[in-house]
Short mmCIF file of C-alpha atoms and ligand atoms in Angstrom, two decimals:
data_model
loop_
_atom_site.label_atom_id
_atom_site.label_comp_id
_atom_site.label_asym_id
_atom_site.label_seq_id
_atom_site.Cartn_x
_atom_site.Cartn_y
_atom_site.Cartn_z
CA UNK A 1 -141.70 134.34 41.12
CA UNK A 2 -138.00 134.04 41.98
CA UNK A 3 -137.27 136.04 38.90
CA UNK A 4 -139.07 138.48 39.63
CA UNK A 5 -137.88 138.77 42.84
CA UNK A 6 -134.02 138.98 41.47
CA UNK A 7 -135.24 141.46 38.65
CA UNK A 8 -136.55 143.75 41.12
CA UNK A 9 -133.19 143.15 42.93
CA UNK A 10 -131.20 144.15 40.49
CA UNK A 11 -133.20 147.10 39.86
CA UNK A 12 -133.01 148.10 43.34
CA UNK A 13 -129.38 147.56 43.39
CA UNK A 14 -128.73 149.50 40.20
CA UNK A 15 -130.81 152.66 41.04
CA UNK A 16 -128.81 152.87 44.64
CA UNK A 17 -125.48 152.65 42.36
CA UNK A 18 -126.26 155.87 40.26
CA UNK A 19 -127.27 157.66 43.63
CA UNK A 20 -124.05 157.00 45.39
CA UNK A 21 -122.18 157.31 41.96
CA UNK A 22 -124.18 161.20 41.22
CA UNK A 23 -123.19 162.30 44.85
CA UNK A 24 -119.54 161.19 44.60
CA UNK A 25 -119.45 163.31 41.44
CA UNK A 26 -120.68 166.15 42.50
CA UNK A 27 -118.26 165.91 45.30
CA UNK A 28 -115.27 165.45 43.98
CA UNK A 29 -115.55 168.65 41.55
CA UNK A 30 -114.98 171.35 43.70
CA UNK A 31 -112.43 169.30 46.00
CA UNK A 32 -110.15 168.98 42.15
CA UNK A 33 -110.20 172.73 42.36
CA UNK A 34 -108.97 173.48 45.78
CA UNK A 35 -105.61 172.36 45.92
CA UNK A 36 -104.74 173.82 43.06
CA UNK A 37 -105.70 177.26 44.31
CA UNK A 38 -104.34 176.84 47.55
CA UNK A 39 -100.93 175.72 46.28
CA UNK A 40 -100.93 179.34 43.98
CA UNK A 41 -98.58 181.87 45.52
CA UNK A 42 -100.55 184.80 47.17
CA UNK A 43 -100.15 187.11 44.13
CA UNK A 44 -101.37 184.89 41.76
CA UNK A 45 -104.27 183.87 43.54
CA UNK A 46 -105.05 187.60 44.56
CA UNK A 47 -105.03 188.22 40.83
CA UNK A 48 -107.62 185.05 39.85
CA UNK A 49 -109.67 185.70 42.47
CA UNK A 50 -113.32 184.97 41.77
CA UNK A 51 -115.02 187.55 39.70
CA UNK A 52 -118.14 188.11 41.38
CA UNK A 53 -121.40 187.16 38.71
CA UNK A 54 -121.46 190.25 36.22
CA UNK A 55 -125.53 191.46 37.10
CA UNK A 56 -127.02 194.66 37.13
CA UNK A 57 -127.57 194.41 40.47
CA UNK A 58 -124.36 195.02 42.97
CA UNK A 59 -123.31 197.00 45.89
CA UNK A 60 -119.93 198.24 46.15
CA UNK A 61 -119.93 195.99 49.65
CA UNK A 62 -120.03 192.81 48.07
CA UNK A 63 -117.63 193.77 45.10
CA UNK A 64 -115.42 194.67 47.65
CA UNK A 65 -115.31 191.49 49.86
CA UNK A 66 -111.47 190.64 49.54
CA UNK A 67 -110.47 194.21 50.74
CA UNK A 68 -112.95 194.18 53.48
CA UNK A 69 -111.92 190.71 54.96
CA UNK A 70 -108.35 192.40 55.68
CA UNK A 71 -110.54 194.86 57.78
CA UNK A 72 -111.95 192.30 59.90
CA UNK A 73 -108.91 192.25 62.61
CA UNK A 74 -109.68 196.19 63.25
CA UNK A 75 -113.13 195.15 63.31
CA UNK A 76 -112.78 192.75 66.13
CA UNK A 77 -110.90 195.24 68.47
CA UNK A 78 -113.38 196.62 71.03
CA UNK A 79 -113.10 199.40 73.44
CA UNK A 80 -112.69 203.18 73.41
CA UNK A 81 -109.84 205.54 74.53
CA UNK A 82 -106.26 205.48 74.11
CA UNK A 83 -105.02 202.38 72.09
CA UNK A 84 -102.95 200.01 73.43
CA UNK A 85 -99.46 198.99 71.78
CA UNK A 86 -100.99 195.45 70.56
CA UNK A 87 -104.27 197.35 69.43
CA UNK A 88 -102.12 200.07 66.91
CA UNK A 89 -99.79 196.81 66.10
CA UNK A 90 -103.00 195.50 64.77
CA UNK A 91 -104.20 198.03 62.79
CA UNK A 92 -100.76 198.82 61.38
CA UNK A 93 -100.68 195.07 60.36
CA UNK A 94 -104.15 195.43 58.88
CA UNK A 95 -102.92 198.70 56.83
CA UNK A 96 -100.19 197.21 55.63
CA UNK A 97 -101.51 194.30 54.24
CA UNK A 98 -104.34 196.43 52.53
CA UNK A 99 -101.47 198.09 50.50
CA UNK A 100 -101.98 201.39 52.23
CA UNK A 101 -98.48 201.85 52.12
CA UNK A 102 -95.48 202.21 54.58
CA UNK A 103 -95.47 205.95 54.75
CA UNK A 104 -99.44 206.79 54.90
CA UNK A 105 -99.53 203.66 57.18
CA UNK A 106 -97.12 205.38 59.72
CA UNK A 107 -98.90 208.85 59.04
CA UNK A 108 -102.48 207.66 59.81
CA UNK A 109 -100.58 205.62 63.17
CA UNK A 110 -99.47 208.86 64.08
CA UNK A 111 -102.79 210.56 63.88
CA UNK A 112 -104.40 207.67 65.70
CA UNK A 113 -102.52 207.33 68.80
CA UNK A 114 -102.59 211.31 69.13
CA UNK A 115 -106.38 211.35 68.46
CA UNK A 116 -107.31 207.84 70.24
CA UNK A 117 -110.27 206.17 69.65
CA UNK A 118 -113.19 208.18 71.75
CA UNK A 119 -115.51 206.44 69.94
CA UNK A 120 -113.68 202.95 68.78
CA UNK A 121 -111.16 202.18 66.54
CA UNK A 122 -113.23 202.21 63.95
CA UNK A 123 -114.91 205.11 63.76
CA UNK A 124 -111.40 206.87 64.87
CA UNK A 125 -109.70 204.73 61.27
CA UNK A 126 -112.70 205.79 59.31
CA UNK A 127 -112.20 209.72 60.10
CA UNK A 128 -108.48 209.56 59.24
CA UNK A 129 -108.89 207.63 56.05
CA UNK A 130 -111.85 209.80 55.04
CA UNK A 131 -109.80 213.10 55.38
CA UNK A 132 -107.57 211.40 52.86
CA UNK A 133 -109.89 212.16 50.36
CA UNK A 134 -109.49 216.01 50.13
CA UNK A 135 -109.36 216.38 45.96
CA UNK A 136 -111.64 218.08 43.90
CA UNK A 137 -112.78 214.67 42.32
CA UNK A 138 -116.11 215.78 39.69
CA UNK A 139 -115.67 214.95 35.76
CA UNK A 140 -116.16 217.54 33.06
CA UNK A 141 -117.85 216.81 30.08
CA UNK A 142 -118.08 220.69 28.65
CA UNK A 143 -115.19 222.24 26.34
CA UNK A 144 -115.21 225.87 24.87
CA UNK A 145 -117.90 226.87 22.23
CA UNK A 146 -116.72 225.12 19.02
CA UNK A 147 -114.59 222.60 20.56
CA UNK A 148 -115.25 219.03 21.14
CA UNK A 149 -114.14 217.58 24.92
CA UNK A 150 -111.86 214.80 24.54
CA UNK A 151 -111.09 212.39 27.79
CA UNK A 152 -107.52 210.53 27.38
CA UNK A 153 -106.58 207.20 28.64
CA UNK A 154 -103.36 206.40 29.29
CA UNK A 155 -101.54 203.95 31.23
CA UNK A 156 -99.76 200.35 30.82
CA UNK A 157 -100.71 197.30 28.82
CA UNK A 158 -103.13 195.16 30.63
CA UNK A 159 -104.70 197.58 33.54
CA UNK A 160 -108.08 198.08 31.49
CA UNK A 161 -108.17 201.06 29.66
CA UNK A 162 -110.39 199.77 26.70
CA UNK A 163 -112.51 198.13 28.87
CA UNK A 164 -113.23 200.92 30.99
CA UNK A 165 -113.60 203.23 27.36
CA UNK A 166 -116.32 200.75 26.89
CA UNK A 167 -118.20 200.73 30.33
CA UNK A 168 -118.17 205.20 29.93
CA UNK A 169 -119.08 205.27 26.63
CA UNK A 170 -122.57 202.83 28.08
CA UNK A 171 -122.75 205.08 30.88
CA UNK A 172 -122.15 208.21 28.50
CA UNK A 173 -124.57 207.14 26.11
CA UNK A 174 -127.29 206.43 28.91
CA UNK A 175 -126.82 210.30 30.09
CA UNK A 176 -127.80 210.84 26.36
CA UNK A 177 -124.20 212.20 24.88
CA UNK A 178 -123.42 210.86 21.19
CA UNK A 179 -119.79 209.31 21.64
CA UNK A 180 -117.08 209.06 19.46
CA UNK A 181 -114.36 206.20 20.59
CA UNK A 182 -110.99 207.14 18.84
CA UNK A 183 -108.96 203.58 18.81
CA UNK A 184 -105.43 205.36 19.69
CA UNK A 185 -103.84 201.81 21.00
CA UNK A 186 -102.48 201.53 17.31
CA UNK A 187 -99.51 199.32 18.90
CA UNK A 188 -101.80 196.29 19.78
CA UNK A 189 -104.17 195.07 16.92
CA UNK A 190 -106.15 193.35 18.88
CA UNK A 191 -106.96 196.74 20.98
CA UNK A 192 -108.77 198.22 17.87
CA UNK A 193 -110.95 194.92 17.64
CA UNK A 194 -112.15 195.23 21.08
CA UNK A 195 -112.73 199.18 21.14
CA UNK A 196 -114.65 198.35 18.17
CA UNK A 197 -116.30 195.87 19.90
CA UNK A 198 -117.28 197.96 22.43
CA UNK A 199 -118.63 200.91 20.21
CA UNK A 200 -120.93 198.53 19.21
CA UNK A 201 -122.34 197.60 21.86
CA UNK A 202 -123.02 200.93 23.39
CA UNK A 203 -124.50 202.39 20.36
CA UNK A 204 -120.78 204.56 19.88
CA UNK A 205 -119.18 205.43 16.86
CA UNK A 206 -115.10 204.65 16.06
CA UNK A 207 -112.27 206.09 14.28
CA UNK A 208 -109.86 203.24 14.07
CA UNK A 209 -106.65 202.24 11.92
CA UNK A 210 -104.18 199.54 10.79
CA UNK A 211 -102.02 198.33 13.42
CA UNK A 212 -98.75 200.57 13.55
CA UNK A 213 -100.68 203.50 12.31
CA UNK A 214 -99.93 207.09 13.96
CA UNK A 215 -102.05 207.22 17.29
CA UNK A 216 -102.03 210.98 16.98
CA UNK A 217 -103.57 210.94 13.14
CA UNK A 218 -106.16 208.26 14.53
CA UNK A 219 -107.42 210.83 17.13
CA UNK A 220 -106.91 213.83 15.45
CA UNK A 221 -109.85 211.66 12.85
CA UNK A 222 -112.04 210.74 15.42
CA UNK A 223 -111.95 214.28 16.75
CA UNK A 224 -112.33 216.10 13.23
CA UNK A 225 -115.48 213.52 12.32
CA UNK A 226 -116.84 214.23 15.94
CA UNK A 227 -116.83 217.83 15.24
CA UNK A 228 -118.32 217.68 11.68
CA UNK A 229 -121.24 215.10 12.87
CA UNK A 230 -122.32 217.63 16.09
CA UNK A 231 -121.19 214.08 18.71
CA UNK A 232 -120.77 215.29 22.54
CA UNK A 233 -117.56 213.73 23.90
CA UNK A 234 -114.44 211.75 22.24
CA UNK A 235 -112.99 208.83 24.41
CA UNK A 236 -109.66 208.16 23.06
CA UNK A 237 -107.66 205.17 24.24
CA UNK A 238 -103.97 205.34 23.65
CA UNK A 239 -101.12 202.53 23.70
CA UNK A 240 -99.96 201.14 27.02
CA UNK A 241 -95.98 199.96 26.29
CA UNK A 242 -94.05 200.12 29.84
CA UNK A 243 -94.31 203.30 31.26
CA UNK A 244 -90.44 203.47 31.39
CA UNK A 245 -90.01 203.76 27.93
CA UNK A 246 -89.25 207.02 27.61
CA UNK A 247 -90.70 206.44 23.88
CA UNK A 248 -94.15 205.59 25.35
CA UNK A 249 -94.66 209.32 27.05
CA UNK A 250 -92.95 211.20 24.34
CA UNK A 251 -95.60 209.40 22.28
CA UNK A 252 -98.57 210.24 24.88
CA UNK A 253 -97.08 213.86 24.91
CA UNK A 254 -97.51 214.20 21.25
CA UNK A 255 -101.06 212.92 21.00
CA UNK A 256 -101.94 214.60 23.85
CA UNK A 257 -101.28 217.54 21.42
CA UNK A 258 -102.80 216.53 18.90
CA UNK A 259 -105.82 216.24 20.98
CA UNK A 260 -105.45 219.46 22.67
CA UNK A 261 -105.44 221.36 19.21
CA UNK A 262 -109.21 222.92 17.91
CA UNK A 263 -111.63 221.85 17.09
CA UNK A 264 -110.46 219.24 19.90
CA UNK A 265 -110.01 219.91 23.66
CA UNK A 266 -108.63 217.75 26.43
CA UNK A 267 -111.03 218.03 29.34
CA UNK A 268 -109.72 214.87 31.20
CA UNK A 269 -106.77 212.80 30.85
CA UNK A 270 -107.58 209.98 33.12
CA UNK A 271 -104.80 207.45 34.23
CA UNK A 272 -106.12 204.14 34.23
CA UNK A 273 -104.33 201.80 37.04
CA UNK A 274 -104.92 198.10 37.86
CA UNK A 275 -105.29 197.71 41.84
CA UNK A 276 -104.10 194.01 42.18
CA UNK A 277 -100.80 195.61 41.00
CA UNK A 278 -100.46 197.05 44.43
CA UNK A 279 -97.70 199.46 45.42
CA UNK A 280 -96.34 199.17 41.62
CA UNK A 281 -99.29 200.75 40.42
CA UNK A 282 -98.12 203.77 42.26
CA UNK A 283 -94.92 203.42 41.05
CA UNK A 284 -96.35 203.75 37.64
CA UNK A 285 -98.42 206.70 38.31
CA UNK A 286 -95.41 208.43 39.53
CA UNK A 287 -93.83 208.01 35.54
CA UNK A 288 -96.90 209.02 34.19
CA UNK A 289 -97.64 212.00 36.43
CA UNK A 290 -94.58 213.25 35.38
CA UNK A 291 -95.27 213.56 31.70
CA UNK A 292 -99.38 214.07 31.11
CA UNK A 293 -101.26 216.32 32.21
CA UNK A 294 -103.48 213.50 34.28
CA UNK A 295 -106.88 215.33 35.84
CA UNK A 296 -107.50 211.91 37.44
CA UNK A 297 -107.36 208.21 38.09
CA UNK A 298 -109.17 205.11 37.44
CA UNK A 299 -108.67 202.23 39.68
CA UNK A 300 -109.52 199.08 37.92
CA UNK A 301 -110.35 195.08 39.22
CA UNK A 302 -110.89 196.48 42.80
CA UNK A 303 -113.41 193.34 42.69
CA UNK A 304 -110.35 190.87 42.57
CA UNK A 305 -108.24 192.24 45.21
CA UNK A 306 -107.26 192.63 49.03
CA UNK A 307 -105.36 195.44 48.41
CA UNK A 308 -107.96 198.25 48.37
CA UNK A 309 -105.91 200.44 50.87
CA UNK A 310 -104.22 201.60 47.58
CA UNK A 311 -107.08 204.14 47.21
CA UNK A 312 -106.11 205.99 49.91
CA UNK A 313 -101.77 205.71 49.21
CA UNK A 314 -103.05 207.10 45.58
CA UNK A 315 -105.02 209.79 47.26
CA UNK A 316 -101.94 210.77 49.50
CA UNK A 317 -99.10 210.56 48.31
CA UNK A 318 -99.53 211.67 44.71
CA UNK A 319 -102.85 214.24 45.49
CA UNK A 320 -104.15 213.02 42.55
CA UNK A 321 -108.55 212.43 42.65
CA UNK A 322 -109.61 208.53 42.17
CA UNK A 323 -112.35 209.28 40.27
CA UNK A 324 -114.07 205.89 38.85
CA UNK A 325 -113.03 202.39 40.37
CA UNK A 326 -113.71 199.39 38.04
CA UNK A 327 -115.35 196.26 40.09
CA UNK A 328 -115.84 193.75 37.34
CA UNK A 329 -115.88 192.60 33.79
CA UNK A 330 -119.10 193.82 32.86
CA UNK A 331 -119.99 196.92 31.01
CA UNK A 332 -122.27 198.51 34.42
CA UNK A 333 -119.11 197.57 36.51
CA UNK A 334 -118.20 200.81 37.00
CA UNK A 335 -118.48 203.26 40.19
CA UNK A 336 -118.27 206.66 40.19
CA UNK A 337 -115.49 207.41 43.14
CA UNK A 338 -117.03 208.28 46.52
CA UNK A 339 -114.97 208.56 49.35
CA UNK A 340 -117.57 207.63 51.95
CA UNK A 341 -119.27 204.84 50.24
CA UNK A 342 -115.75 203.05 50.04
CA UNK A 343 -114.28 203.60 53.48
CA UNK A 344 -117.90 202.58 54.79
CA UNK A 345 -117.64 199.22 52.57
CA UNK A 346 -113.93 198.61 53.66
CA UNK A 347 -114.71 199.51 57.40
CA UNK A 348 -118.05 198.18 57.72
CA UNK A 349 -119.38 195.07 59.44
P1 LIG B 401 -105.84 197.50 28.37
O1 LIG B 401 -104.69 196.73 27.78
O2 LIG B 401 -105.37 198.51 29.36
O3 LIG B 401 -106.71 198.12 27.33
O4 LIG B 401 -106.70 196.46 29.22
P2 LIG B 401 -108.07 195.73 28.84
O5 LIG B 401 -109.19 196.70 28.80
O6 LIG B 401 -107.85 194.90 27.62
O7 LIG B 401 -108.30 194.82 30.13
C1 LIG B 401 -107.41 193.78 30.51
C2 LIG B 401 -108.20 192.73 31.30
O8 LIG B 401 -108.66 193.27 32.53
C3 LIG B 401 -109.44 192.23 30.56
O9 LIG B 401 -109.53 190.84 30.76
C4 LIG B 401 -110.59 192.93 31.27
O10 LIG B 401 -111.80 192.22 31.21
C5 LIG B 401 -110.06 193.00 32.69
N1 LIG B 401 -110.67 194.09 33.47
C6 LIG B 401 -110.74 195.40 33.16
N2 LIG B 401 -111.34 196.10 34.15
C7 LIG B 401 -111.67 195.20 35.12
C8 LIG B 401 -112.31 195.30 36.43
O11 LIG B 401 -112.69 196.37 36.92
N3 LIG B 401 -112.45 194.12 37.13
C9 LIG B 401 -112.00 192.94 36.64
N4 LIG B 401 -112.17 191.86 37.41
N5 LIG B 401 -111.41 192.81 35.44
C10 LIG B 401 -111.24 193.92 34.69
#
């Protein structure tokens, strides 16, 4: 009997042990992480931010949670009328930190303490910010009889040019147009790989090259095979060395040339930035502006940053049309650019 009392005991004993010992563990895990992330400067963790779960599901509000959290201060001031000092210190704070920019910040101060907030700050912010968005911002897919459209990405290393080549030639191929991908990034091997990647998975076909090959031969391929097999629409990525190399747009000049000539025709040059990069991105945009004929912008990883407010320093200071905003990874993480449905998610509750 007494040994059956201490087996039972030790039974007892030992399934209380794992209990305690599962909890602990599941604990501890997330408490290893934390410090680490807290102890990251604010760029870095800005840039490593979470990427929301790639589904088909998502509204532009939730891949925009970092940006909207800087909104929350202008959120919280109540009231109508004229604003007070603290009230426009606020916002300007708010703006700032959003990347909005020193000059458009003190512009759209300016227009709020003339116009005041009749109906609260927020829908006073939400009118300025919205007349931002003046461009022309729609996307051509139609070129002369006998030519084939091409759409040109350019832009630095990194920001997400062949990923976002990948996620419109799914979206391209869903609206039924037979895509060509022309693998122009002939400076990176590894940018051929994943183009080719991505042609496979959206059902695309590719002109690529060895590595060092002549970007503007590889495109002036894609477009001449495009044209023979009847395809809709060429998506030609191109190399992304530092915009300040003068090299780099003398190179983008060329194939943007090459592109231009029949049976091709450049309907869209697109300019892809990366919007954790901030302020610089706009620096960047400046160089490129200056030397390719860019019809619009693409705003990438808008899912993994605060700074949001960039969309509307883009918008203003350079007149140029944000016209698709990446918001993750995945290949349906792509929005078309609507001025409304993104000053509604940053301003929202
Ligand atoms: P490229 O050098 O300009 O061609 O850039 P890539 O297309 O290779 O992209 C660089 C990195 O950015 C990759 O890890 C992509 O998955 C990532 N990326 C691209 N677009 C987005 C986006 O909208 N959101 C997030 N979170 N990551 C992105």
């Amino acid at each position: 009997m007494i040994v059956l009392y201490v087996a039972l005991a030790i039974v007892v004993v030992l399934a209380a042990g794992t209990i305690v010992w599962r909890r602990r563990r599941r604990r501890v895990a997330p408490s290893l992480v934390a410090p680490l992330r807290a102890a990251m400067p604010d760029l870095l963790v800005s840039e490593t931010a979470p990427i929301p779960s790639i589904s088909d599901e998502f509204t532009l509000h939730d891949r925009l949670a970092s940006s909207r959290g800087v909104f929350d201060r202008v959120r919280s001031i109540s009231g109508t009328g004229e604003l007070s000092a603290d009230q426009l210190e606020v916002v300007e704070e708010v703006l700032l930190r959003s990347d909005v920019g020193v000059t458009t910040t003190s512009t759209v101060l300016e227009e709020l303490r003339a116009k005041g907030a009749p109906d609260g700050v927020v829908a006073a912010l939400r009118e300025i910010l919205l007349n931002s968005f003046t461009a022309e911002r729609s996307t051509t897919t139609r070129a002369d009889a006998g030519r084939v459209p091409v759409w040109l990405f350019v832009g630095v290393n990194g920001v997400g040019k062949t990923t976002t080549i990948g996620k419109l030639a799914k979206r391209h191929h869903d609206e039924g147009r037979a895509v060509m991908l022309a693998a122009g990034d002939t400076f990176r091997a590894a940018a051929a790989d994943q183009l080719e990647q991505w042609a496979t998975r959206t059902g695309s076909d590719i002109v690529r090259a060895n590595e060092g090959a002549d970007p503007g031969s590889v495109v002036h391929d894609a477009i001449g095979r495009a044209s023979a097999r009847g395809l809709d629409l060429v998506l030609a990525d191109t190399a992304g060395r530092r915009a300040n190399s003068t090299n780099l747009l003398d190179e983008l000049s060329k194939v943007r040339r090459v592109a231009d000539r029949a049976p091709g025709q450049v309907v869209e040059t697109l300019l892809v930035l990366d919007a954790t990069t901030g302020q610089n991105a706009l620096s960047q945009a400046r160089e490129f502006l200056a030397a390719s004929g860019v019809t619009g912008i693409v705003l990438t990883k808008l899912d993994g940053t605060a700074r949001g407010g960039i969309v509307v320093a883009i918008e203003r200071d350079l007149a140029i049309p944000v016209k698709f905003v990446g918001v993750g990874e995945g290949v349906d993480d792509l929005i078309v650019f609507e001025p409304d449905a993104f000053v509604d998610s940053l301003l929202g509750a």
